[in-house]
PDB file of C-alpha atoms in Angstrom:
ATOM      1  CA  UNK A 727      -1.668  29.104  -5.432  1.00  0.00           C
ATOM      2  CA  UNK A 728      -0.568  28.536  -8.970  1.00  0.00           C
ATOM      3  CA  UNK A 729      -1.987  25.741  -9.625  1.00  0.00           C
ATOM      4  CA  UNK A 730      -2.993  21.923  -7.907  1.00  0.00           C
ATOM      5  CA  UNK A 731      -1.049  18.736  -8.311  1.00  0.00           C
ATOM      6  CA  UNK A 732      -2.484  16.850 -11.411  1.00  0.00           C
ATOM      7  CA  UNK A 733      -0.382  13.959 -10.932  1.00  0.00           C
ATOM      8  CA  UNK A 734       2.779  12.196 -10.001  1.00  0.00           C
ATOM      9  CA  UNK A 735       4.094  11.112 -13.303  1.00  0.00           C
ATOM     10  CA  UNK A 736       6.866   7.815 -12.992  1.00  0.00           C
ATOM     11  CA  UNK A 737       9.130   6.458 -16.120  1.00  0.00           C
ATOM     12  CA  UNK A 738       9.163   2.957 -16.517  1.00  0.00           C
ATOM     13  CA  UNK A 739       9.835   0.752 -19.343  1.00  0.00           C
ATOM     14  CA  UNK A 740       6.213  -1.139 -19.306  1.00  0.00           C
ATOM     15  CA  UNK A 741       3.867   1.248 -17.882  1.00  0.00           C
ATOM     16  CA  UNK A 742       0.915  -1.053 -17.801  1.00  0.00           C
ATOM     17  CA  UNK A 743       2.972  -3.748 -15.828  1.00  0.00           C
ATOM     18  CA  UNK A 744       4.272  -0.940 -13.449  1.00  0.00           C
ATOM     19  CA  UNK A 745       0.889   0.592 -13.241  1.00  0.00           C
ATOM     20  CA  UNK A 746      -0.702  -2.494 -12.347  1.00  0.00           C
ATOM     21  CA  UNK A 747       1.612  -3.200  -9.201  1.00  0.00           C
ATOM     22  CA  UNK A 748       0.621   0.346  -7.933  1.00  0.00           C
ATOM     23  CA  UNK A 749      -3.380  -0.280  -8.813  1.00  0.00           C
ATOM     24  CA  UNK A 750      -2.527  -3.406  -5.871  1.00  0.00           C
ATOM     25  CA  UNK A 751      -0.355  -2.339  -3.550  1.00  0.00           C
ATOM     26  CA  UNK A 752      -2.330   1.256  -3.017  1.00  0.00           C
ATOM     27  CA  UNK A 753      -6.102   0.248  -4.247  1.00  0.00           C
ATOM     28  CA  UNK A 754      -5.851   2.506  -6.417  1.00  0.00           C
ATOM     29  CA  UNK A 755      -8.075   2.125  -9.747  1.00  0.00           C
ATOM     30  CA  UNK A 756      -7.139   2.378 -13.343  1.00  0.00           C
ATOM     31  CA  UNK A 757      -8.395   6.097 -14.188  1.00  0.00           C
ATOM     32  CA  UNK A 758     -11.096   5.185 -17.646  1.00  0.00           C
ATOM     33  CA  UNK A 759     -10.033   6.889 -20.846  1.00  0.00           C
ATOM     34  CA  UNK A 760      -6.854   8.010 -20.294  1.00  0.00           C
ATOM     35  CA  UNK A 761      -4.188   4.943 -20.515  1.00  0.00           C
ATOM     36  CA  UNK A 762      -2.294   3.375 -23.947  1.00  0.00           C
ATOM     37  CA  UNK A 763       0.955   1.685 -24.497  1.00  0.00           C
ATOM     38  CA  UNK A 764       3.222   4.037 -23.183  1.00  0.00           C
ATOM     39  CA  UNK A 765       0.823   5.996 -20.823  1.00  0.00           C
ATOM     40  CA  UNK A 766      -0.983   5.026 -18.130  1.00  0.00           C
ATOM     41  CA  UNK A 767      -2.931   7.060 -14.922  1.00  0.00           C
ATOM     42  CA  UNK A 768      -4.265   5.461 -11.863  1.00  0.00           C
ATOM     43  CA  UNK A 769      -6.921   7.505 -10.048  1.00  0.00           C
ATOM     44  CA  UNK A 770      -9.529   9.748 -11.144  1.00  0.00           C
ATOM     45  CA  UNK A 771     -10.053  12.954 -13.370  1.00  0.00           C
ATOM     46  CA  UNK A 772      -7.257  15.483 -13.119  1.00  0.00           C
ATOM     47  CA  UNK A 773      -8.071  17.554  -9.745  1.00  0.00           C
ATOM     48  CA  UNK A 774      -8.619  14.148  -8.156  1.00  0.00           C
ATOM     49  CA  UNK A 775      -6.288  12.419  -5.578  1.00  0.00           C
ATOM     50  CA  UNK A 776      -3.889  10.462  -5.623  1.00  0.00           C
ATOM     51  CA  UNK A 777      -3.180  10.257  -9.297  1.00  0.00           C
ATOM     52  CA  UNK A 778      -0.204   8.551 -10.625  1.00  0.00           C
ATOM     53  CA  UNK A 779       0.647   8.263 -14.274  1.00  0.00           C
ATOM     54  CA  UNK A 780       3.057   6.155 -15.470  1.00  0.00           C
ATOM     55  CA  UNK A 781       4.972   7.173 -18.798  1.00  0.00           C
ATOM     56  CA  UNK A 782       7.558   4.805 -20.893  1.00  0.00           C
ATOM     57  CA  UNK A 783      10.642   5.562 -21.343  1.00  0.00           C
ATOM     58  CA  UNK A 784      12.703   2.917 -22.818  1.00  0.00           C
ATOM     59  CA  UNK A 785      16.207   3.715 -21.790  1.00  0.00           C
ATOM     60  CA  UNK A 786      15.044   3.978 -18.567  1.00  0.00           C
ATOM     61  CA  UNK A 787      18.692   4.004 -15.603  1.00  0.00           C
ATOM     62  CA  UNK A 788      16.987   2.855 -12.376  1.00  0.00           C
ATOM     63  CA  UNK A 789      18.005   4.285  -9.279  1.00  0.00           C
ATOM     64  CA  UNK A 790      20.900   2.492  -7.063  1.00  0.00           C
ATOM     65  CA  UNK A 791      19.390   3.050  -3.767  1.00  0.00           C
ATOM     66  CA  UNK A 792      21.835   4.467  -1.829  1.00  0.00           C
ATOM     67  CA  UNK A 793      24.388   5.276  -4.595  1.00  0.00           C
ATOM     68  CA  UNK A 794      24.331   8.911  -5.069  1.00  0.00           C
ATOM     69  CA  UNK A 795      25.635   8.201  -9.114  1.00  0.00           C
ATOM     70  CA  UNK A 796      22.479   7.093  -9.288  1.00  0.00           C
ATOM     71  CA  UNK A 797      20.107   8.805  -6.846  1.00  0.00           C
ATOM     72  CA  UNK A 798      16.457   7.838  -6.494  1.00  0.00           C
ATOM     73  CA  UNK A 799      15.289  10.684  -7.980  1.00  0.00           C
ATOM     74  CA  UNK A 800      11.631  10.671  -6.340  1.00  0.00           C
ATOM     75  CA  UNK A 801      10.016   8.049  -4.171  1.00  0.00           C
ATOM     76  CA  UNK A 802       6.253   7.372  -2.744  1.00  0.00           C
ATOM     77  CA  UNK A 803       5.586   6.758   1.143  1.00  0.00           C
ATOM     78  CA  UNK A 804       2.673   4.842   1.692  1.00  0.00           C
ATOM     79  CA  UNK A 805       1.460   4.333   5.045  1.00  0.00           C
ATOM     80  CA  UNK A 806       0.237   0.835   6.283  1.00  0.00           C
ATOM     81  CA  UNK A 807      -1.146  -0.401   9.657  1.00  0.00           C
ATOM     82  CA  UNK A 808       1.007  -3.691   9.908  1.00  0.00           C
ATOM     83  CA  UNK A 809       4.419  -3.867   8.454  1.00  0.00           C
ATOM     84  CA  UNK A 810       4.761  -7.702   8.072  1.00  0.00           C
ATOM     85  CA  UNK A 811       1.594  -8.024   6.600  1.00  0.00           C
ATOM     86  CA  UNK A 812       2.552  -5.111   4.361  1.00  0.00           C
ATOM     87  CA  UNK A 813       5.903  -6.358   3.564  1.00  0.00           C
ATOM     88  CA  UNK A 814       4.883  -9.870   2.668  1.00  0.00           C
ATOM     89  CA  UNK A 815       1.924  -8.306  -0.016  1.00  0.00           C
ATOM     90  CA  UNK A 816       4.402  -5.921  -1.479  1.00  0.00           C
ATOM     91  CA  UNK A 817       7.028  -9.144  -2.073  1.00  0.00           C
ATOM     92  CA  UNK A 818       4.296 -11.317  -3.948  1.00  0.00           C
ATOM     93  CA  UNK A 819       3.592  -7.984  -6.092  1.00  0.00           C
ATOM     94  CA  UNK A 820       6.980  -8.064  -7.149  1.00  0.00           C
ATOM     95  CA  UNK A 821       8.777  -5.401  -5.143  1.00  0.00           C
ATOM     96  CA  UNK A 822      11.856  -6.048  -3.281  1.00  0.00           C
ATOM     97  CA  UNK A 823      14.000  -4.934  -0.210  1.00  0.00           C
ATOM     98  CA  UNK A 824      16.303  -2.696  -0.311  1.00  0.00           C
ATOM     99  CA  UNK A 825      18.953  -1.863   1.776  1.00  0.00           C
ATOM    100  CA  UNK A 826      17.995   1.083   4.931  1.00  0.00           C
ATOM    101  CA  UNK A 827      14.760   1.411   6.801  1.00  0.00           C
ATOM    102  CA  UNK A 828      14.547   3.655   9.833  1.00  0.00           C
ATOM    103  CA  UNK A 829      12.143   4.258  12.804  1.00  0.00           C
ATOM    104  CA  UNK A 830       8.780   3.775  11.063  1.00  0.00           C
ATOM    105  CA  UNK A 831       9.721   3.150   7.697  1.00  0.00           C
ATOM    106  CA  UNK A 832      11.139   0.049   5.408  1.00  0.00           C
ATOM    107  CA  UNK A 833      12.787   0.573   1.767  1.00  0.00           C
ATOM    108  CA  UNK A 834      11.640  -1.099  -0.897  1.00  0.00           C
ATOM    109  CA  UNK A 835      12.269  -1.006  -5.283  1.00  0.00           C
ATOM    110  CA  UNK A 836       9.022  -1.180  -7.246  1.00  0.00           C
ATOM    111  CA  UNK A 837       9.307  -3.873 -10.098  1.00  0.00           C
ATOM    112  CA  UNK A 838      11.145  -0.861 -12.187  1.00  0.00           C
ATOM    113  CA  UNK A 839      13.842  -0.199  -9.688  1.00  0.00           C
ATOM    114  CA  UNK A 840      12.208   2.801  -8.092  1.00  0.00           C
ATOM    115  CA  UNK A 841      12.161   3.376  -4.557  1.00  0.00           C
ATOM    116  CA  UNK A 842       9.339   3.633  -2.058  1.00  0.00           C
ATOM    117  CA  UNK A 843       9.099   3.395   1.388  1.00  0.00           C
ATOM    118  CA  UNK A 844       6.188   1.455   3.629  1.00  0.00           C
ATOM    119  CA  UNK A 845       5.914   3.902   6.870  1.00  0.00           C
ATOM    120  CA  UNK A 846       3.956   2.872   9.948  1.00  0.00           C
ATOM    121  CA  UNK A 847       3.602   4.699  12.957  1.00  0.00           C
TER     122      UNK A 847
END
């Protein structure tokens, strides 16, 4: 091993706003001392998991689920016990549907335009 996943770092435009959609729909707390403006982590101290970070970048190009001009470029699978329930929290958060969804798994955007799927078994 070279080294352990510190965290899964996402560019956003406002990455307080995007952070705080992730902090609901995973449960995932604000990580203390290590957020500003235009940085923001959710979990614990490096070495802990999940982490995600959440960086600005102002000229941000969203991904175009499915257009490959503008591929997704990374995406998050979160697992959840009942997809309606699921569905209808991720909505009121501010995500929306997007277009494919497969045996055991629905596409969504995030409130940036970044994909992520909610999986069930």
């Amino acid at each position: 091993m070279i080294g352990q996943l510190r965290s899964v770092v996402i560019d956003c435009p406002d990455p307080r706003a995007l952070a705080a959609f992730y902090a609901e729909l995973l449960g995932v707390p604000l990580a203390e001392g290590n957020s500003d403006d235009d940085w923001v982590v959710l979990g614990g101290p490096p070495g802990h998991q999940p982490r995600l970070a959440f960086q600005q970048a102002l000229n941000l190009r969203p991904p175009a689920w499915p257009d490959p001009e503008r591929p997704q470029q990374f995406h998050l699978d979160v697992t959840v016990d009942d997809i309606e329930a699921a569905e209808k929290a991720a909505l009121a958060l501010g995500a929306r549907r997007l277009p494919g969804e497969g045996e055991g798994f629905r596409v969504y955007a995030d409130p940036a335009g970044h994909p992520f799927c909610l999986c069930w078994d």
